mmCIF file of C-alpha atoms in Angstrom:
data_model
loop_
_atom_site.group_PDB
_atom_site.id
_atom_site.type_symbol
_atom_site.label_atom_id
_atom_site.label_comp_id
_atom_site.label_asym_id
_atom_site.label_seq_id
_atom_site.Cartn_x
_atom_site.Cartn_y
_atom_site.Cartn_z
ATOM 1 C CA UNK A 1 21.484 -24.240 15.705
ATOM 2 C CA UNK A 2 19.839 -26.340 13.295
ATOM 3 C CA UNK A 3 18.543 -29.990 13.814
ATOM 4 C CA UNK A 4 20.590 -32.081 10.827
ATOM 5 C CA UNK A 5 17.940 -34.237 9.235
ATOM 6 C CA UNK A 6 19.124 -37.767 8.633
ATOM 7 C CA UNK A 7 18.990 -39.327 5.435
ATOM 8 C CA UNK A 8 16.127 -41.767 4.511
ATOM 9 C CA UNK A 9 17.997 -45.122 3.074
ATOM 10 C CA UNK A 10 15.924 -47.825 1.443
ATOM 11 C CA UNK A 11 16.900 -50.676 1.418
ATOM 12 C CA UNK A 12 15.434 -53.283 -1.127
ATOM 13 C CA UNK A 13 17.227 -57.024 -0.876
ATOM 14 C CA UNK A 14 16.064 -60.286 -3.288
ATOM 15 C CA UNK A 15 17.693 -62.625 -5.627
ATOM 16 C CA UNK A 16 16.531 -61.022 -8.894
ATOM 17 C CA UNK A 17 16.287 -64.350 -10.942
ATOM 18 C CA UNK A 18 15.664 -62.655 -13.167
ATOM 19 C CA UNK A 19 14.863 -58.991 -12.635
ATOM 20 C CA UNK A 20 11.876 -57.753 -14.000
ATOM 21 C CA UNK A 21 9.361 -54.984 -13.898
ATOM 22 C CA UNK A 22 7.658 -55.927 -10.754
ATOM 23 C CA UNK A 23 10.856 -54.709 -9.197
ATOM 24 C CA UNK A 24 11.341 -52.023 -10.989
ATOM 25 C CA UNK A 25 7.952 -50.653 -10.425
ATOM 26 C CA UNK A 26 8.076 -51.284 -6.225
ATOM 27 C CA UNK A 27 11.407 -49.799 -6.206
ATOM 28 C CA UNK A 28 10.586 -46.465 -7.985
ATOM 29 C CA UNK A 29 7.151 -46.623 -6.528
ATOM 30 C CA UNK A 30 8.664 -46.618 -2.804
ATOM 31 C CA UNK A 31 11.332 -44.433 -3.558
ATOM 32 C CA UNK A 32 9.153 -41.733 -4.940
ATOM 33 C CA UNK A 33 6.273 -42.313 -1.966
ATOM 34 C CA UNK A 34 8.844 -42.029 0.986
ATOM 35 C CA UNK A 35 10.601 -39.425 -0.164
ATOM 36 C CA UNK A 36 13.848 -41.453 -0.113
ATOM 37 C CA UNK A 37 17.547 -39.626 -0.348
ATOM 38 C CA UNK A 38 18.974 -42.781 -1.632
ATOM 39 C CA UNK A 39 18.072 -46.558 -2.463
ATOM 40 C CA UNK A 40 20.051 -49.868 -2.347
ATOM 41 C CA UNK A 41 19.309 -52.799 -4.203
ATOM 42 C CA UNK A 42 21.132 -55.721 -2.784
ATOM 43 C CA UNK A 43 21.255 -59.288 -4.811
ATOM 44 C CA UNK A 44 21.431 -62.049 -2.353
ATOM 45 C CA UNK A 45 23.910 -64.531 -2.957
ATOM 46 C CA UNK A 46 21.608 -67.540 -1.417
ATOM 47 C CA UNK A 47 18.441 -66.927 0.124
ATOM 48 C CA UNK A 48 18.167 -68.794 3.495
ATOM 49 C CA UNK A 49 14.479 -69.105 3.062
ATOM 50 C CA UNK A 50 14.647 -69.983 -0.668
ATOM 51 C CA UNK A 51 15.046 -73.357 -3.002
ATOM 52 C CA UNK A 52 18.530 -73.649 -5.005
ATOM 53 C CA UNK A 53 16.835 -73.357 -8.853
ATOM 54 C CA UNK A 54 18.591 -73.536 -11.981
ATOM 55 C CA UNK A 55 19.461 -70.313 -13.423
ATOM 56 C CA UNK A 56 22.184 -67.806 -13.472
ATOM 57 C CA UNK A 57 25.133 -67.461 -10.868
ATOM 58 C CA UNK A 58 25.459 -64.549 -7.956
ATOM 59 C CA UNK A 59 27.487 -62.766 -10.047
ATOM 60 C CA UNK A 60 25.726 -63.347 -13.127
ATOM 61 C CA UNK A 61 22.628 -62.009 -11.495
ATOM 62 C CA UNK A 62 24.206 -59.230 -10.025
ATOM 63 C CA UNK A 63 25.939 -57.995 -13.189
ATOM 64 C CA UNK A 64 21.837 -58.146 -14.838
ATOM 65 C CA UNK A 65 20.503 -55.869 -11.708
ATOM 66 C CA UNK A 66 23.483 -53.288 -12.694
ATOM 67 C CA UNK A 67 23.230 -52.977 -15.947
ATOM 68 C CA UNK A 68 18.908 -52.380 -15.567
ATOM 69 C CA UNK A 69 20.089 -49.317 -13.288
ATOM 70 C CA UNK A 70 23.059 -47.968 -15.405
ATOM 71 C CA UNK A 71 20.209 -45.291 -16.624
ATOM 72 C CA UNK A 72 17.745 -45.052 -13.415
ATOM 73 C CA UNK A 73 15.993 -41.730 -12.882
ATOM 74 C CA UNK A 74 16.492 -42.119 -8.763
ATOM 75 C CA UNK A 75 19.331 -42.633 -6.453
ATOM 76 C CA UNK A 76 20.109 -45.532 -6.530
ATOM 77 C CA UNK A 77 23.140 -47.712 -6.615
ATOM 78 C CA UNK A 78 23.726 -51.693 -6.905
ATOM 79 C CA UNK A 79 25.611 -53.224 -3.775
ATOM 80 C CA UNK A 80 27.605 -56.162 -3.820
ATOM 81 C CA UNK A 81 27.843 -56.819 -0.287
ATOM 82 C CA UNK A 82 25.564 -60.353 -0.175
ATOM 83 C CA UNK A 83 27.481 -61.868 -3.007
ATOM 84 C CA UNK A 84 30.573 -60.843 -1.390
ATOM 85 C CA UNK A 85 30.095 -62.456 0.991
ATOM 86 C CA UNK A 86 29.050 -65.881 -0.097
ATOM 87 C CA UNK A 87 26.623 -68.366 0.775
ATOM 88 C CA UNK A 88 23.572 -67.765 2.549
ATOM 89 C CA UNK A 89 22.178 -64.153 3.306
ATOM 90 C CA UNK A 90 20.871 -63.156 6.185
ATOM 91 C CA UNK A 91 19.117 -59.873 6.186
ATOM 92 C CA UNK A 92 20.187 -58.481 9.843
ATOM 93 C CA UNK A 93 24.115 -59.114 8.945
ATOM 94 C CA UNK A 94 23.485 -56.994 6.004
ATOM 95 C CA UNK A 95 21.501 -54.035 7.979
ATOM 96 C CA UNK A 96 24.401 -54.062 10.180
ATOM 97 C CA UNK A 97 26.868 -53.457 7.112
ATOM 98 C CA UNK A 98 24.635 -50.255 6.253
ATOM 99 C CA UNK A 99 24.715 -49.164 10.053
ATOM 100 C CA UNK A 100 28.434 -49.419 10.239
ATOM 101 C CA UNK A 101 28.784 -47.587 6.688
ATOM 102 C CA UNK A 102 25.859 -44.696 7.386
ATOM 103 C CA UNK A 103 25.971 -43.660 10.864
ATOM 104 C CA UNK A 104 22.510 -42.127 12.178
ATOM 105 C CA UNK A 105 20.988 -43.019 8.554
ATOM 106 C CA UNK A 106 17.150 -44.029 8.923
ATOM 107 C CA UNK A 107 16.864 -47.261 7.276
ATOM 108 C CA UNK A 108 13.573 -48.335 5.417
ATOM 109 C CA UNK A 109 14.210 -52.233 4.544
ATOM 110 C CA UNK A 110 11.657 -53.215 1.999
ATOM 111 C CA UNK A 111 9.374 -56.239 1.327
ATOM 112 C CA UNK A 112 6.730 -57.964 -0.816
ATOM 113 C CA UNK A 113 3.614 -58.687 1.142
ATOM 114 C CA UNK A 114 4.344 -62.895 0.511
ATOM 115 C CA UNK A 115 7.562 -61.681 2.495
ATOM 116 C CA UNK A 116 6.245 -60.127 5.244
ATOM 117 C CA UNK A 117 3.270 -62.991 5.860
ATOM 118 C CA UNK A 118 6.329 -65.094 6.429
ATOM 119 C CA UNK A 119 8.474 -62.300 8.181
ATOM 120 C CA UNK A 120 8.556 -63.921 11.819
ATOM 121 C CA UNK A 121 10.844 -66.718 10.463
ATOM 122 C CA UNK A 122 13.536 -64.674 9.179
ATOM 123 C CA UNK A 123 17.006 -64.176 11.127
ATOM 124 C CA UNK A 124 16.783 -62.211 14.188
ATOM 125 C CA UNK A 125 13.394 -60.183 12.938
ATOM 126 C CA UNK A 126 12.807 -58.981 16.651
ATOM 127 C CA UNK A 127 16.363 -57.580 15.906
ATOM 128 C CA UNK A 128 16.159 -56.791 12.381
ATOM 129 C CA UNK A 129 12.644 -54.289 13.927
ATOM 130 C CA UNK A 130 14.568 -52.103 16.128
ATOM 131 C CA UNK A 131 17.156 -51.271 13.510
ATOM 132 C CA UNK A 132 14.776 -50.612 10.197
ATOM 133 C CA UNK A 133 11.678 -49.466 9.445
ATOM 134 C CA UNK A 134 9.594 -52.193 7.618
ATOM 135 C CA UNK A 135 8.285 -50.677 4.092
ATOM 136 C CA UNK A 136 5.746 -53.942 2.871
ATOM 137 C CA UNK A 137 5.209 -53.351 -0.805
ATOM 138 C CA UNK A 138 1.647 -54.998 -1.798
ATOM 139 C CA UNK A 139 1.196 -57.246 -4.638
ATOM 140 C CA UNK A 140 -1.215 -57.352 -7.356
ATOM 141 C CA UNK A 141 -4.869 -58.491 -5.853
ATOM 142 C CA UNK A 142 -3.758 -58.754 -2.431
ATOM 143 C CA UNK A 143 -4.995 -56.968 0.835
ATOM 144 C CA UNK A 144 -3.257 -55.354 3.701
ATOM 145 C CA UNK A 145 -3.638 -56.535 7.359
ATOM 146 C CA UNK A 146 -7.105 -54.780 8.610
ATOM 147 C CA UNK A 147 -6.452 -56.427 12.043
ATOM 148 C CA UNK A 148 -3.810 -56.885 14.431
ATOM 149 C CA UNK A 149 -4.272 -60.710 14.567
ATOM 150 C CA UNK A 150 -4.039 -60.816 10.611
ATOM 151 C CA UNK A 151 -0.250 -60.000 11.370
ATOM 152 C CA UNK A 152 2.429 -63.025 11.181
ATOM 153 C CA UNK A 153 2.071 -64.409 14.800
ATOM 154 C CA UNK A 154 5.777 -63.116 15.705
ATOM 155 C CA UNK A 155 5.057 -59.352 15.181
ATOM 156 C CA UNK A 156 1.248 -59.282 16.821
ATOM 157 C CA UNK A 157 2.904 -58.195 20.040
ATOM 158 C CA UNK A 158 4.671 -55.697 18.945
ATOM 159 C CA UNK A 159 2.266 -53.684 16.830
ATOM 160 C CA UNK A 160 1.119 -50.841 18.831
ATOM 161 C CA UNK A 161 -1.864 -49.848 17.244
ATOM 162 C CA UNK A 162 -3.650 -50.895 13.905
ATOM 163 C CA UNK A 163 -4.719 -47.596 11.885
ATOM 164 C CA UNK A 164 -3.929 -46.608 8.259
ATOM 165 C CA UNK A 165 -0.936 -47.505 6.256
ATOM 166 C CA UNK A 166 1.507 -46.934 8.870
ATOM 167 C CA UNK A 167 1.938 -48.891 12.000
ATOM 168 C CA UNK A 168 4.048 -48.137 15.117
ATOM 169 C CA UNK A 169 5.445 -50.434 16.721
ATOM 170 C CA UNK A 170 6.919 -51.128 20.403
ATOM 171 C CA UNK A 171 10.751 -50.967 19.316
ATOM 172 C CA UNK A 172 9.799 -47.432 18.226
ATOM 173 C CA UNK A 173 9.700 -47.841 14.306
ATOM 174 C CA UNK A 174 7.398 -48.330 11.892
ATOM 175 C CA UNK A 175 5.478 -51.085 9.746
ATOM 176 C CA UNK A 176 4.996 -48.898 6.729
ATOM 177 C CA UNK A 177 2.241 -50.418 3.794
ATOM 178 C CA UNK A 178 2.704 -49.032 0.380
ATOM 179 C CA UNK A 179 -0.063 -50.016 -2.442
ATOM 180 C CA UNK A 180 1.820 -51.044 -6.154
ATOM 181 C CA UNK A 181 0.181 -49.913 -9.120
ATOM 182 C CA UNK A 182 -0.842 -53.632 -10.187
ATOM 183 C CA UNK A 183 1.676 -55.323 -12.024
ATOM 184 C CA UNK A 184 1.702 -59.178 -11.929
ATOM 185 C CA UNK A 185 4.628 -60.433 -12.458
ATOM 186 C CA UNK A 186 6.214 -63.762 -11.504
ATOM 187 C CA UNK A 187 10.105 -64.708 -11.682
ATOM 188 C CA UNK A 188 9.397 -68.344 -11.861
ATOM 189 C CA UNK A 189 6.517 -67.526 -15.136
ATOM 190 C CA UNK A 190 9.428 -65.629 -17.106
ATOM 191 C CA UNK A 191 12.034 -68.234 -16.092
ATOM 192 C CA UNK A 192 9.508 -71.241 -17.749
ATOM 193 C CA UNK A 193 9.084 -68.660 -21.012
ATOM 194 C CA UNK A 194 12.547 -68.365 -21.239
ATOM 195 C CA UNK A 195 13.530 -71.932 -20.912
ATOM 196 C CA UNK A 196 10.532 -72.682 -23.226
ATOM 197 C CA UNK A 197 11.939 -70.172 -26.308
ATOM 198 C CA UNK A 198 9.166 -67.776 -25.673
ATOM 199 C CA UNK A 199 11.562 -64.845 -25.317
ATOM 200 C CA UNK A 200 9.410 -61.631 -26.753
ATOM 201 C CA UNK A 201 7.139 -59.268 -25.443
ATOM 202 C CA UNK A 202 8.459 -60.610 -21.598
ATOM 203 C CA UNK A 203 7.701 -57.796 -18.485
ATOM 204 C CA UNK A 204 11.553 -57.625 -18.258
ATOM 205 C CA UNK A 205 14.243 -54.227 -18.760
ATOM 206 C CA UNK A 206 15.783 -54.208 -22.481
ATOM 207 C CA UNK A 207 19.403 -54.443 -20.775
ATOM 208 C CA UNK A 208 18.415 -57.616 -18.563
ATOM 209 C CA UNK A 209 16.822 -59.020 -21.984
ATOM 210 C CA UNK A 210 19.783 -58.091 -23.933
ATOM 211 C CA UNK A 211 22.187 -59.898 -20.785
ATOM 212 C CA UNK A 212 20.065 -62.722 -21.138
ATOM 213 C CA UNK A 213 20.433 -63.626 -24.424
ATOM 214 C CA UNK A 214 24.303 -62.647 -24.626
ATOM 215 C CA UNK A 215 25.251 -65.173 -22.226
ATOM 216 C CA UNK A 216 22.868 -67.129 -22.842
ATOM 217 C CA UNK A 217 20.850 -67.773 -19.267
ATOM 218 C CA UNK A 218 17.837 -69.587 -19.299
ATOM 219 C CA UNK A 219 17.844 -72.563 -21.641
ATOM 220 C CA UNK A 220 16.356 -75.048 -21.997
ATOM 221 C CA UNK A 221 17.003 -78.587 -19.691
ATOM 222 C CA UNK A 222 16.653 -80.290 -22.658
ATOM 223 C CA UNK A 223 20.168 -78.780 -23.666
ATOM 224 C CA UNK A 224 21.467 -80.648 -20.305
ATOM 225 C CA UNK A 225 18.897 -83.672 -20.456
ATOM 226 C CA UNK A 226 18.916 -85.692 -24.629
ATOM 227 C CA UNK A 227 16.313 -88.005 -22.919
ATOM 228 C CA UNK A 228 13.776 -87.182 -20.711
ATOM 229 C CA UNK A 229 12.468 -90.465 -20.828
ATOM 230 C CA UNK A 230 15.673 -92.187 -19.397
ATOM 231 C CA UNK A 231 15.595 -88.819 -17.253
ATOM 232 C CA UNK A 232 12.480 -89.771 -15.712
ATOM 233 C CA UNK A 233 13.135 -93.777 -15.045
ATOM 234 C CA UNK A 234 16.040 -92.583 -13.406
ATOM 235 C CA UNK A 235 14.387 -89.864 -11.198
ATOM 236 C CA UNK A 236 11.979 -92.401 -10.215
ATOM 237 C CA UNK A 237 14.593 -95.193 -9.145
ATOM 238 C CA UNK A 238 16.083 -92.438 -6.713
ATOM 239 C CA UNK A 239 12.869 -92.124 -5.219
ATOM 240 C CA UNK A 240 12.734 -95.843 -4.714
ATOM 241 C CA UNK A 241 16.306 -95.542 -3.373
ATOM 242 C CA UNK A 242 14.508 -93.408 -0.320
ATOM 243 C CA UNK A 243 11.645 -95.865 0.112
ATOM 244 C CA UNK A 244 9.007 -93.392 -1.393
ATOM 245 C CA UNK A 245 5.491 -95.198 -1.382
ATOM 246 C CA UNK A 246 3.280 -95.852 -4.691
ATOM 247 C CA UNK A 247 6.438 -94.199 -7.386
ATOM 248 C CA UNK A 248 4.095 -93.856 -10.574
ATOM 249 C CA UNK A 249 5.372 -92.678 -13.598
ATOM 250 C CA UNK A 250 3.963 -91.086 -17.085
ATOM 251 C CA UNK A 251 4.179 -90.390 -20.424
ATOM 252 C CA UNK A 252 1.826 -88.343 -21.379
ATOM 253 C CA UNK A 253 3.041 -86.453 -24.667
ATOM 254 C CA UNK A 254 -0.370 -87.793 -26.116
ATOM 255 C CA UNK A 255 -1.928 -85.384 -23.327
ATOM 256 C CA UNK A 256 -2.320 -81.610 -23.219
ATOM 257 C CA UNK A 257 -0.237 -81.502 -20.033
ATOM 258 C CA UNK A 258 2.742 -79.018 -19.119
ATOM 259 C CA UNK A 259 5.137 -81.428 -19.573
ATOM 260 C CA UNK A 260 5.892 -84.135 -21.294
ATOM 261 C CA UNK A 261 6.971 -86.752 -18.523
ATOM 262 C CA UNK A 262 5.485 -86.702 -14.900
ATOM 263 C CA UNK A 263 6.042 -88.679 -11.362
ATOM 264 C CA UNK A 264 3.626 -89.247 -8.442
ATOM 265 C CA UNK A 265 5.324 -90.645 -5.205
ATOM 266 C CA UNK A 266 4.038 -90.467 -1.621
ATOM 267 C CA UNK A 267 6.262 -89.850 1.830
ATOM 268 C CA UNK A 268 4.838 -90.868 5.061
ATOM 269 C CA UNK A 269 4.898 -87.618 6.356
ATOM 270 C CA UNK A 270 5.106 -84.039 5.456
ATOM 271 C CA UNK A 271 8.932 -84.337 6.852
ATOM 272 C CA UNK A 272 8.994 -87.492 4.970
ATOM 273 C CA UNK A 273 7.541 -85.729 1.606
ATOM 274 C CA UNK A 274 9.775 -83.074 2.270
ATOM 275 C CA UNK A 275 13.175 -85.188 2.320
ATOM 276 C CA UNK A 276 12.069 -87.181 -0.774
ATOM 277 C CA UNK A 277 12.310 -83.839 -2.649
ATOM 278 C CA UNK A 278 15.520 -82.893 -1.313
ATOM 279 C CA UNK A 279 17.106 -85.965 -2.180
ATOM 280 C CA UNK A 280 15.850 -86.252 -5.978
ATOM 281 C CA UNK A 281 17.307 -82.468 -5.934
ATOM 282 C CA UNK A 282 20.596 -83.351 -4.407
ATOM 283 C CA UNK A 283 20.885 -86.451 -6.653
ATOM 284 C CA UNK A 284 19.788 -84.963 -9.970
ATOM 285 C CA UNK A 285 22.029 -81.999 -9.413
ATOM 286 C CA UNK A 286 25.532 -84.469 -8.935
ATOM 287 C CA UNK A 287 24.389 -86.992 -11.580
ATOM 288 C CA UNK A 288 23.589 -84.134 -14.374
ATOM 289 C CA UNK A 289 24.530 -81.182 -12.831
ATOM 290 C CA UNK A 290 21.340 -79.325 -12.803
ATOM 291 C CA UNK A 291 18.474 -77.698 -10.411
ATOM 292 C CA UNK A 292 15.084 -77.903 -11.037
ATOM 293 C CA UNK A 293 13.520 -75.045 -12.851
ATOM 294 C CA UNK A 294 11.123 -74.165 -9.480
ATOM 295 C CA UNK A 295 10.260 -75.680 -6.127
ATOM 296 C CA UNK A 296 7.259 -75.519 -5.024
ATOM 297 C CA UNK A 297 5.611 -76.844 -1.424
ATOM 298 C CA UNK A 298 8.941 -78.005 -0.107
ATOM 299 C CA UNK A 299 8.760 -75.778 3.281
ATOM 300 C CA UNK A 300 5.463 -77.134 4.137
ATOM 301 C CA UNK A 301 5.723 -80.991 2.711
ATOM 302 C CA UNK A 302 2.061 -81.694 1.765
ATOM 303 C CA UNK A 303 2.516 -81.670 -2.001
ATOM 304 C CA UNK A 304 5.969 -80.714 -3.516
ATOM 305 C CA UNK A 305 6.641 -79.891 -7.145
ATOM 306 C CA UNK A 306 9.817 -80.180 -8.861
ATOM 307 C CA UNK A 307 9.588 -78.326 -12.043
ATOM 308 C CA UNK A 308 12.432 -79.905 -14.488
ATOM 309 C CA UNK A 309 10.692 -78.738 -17.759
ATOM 310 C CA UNK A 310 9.880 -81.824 -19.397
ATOM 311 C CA UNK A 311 9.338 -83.737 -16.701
ATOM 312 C CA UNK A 312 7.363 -82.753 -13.254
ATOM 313 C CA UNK A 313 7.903 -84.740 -10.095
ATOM 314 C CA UNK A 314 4.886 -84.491 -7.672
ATOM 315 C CA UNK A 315 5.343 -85.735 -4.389
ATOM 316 C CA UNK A 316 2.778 -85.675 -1.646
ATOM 317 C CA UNK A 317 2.108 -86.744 2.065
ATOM 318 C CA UNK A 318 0.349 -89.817 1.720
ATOM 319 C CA UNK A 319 -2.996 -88.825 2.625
ATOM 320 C CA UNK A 320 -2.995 -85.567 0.933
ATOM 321 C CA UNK A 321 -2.323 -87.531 -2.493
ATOM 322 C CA UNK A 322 -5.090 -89.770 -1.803
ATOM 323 C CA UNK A 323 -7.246 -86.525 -1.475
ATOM 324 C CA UNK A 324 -6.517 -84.946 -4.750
ATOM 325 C CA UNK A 325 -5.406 -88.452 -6.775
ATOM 326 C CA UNK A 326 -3.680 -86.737 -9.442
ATOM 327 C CA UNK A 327 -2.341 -89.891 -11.056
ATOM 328 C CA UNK A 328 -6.043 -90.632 -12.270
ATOM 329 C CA UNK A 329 -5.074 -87.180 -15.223
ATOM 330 C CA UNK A 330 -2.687 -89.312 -16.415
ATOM 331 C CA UNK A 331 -4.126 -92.758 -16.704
ATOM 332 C CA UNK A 332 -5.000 -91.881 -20.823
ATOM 333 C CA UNK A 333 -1.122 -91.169 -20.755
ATOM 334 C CA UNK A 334 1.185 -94.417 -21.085
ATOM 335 C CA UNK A 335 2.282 -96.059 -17.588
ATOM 336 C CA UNK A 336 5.705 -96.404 -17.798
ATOM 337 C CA UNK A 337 5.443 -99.448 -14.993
ATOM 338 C CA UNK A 338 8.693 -97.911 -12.934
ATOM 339 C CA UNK A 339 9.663 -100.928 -10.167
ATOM 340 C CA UNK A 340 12.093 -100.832 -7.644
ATOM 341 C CA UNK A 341 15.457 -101.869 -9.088
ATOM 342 C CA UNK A 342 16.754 -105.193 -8.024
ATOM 343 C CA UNK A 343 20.363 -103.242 -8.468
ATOM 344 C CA UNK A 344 20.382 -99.926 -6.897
ATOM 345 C CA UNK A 345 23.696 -98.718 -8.023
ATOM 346 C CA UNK A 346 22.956 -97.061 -11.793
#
């Protein structure tokens, strides 16, 4: 009698906004390296570690992943089980979906090594670690763990032994590194070049391109926004609204800056800083509808960038901003004197 050998399922998650060749590349780099019998790529309806961007919707984003596969040279197949679902995704309900649907499957669920720095504070990861291998894709420039206690402080104690590329570990799979051919390529970078009309010659599949432009994703804010300078009084007033300290704001389209507007408030705290961002988001998005273009910092709170094209709102923890003083960069630009409004309601 013959043992039957069970089937080696990756399992490769993300919100693909857009998709681009960085993907592509770690998913027919793994594929090919573990010797996979089949591969899932699974768009995530909402990330519950990410910021809500503007961009395309779930199914918008989904339809782009399919039609850069129609054609792939592997096994692979596009599952809609995340944005089925709905809201936010965690990764352990959906490992449970492919448990239930291939029984006795061995399940490789693969990361980026800026996921897997940060793995501890996903769902259930104890959990997630005695159901699926962990495949860590590396990116471009970046170094493996040489030592146990360069692991995120959540999985330390249950690595078994640190030598070589793969890692056993105490719930009797496997931390498995695989080096990328270096490919640097950032979703947020090709979402500014596409908002900014740079649209050729982008590390994107023809198909997405060609999905892109047909409905047309990625344009501008300035299509949303006819006056950024109104855009920006009224960003910093909401500020004001939260009691953010020392609101500044610029004009600074006599400057060589990335935008043409800026802001420079302070929070009391990282929390603080932190909760000044998410209300300008939440306010912005029901007064014109729209998400920034990127969020940066807002997990940690020291200095938080909202990226709304032609204007950028910096906020910082008060005593971080008096470290870097960013506002003196703009002080050639023209001080647009916000104040706190003696009526609140605009």
């Amino acid at each position: 009698m013959t043992n039957k050998v069970l089937q080696r399922i990756g399992l490769f998650g993300g919100t693909f906004n857009p998709l681009h060749n960085g993907h592509v590349n770690s998913i027919e780099t793994v594929y090919e390296k573990l010797n996979l019998d089949h591969l899932y790529v699974i768009p995530a309806s909402q990330s519950p570690l990410g910021d809500k961007v503007e961009g395309p919707s779930p199914l918008q984003r989904f339809e782009m992943v399919k039609v850069a596969f129609e054609n792939s040279p592997i096994n692979l197949r596009v599952e809609g089980i995340e944005i089925e679902r709905g809201g936010i995704s965690y990764t352990i309900d959906t490992v449970k979906y492919f448990k239930e649907k291939l029984p006795g499957a061995e399940l490789y669920l693969i990361v980026g090594l800026d996921q897997f720095e940060h793995f501890d504070q996903w769902f259930q990861y104890e959990e997630l670690l005695e159901e699926v291998n962990l495949v860590v894709a590396s990116r471009p420039g970046a170094e493996f763990p040489q030592e146990i206690s360069e692991y995120p402080k959540g999985l330390q104690g249950l690595v078994m032994s640190q030598e070589g590329l793969e890692v056993p570990l105490a719930t009797d799979r496997r931390i498995i590194f695989v080096q990328l051919e270096d490919l640097d390529v950032s979703a947020t970078e090709i979402r500014k070049s596409l908002r900014s009309g740079a649209r050729q010659d982008l590390p994107i599949p023809e198909p997405v391109q060609q999905y892109i432009e047909s409905n047309h994703l990625y344009e501008p804010l300035s299509k949303k926004i006819d006056d950024f300078e109104r855009f920006t009084k009224v960003c910093a007033e909401i500020l004001f609204e939260k009691n953010a300290r020392g609101v500044l704001a610029f004009d600074v389209r006599n400057l060589v800056q990335p935008s043409e507007f800026t802001i420079v408030a302070s929070g009391a705290s990282t929390r603080n800083t932190s909760a000044l961002a998410e209300h300008v988001v939440r306010q912005v998005k029901t007064r014109y509808g729209i998400f920034p273009q990127s969020i940066e910092g807002l997990k940690e709170g020291r200095w938080v960038v909202l990226d709304y094209g032609s204007l950028i709102v910096h906020l910082f923890y008060d005593y971080v901003r008096q470290e870097y003083r960013l506002e003196d960069l703009w002080r050639e630009g023209r001080d647009m004197k916000v104040s706190q409004p003696e009526n609140r309601v605009l």
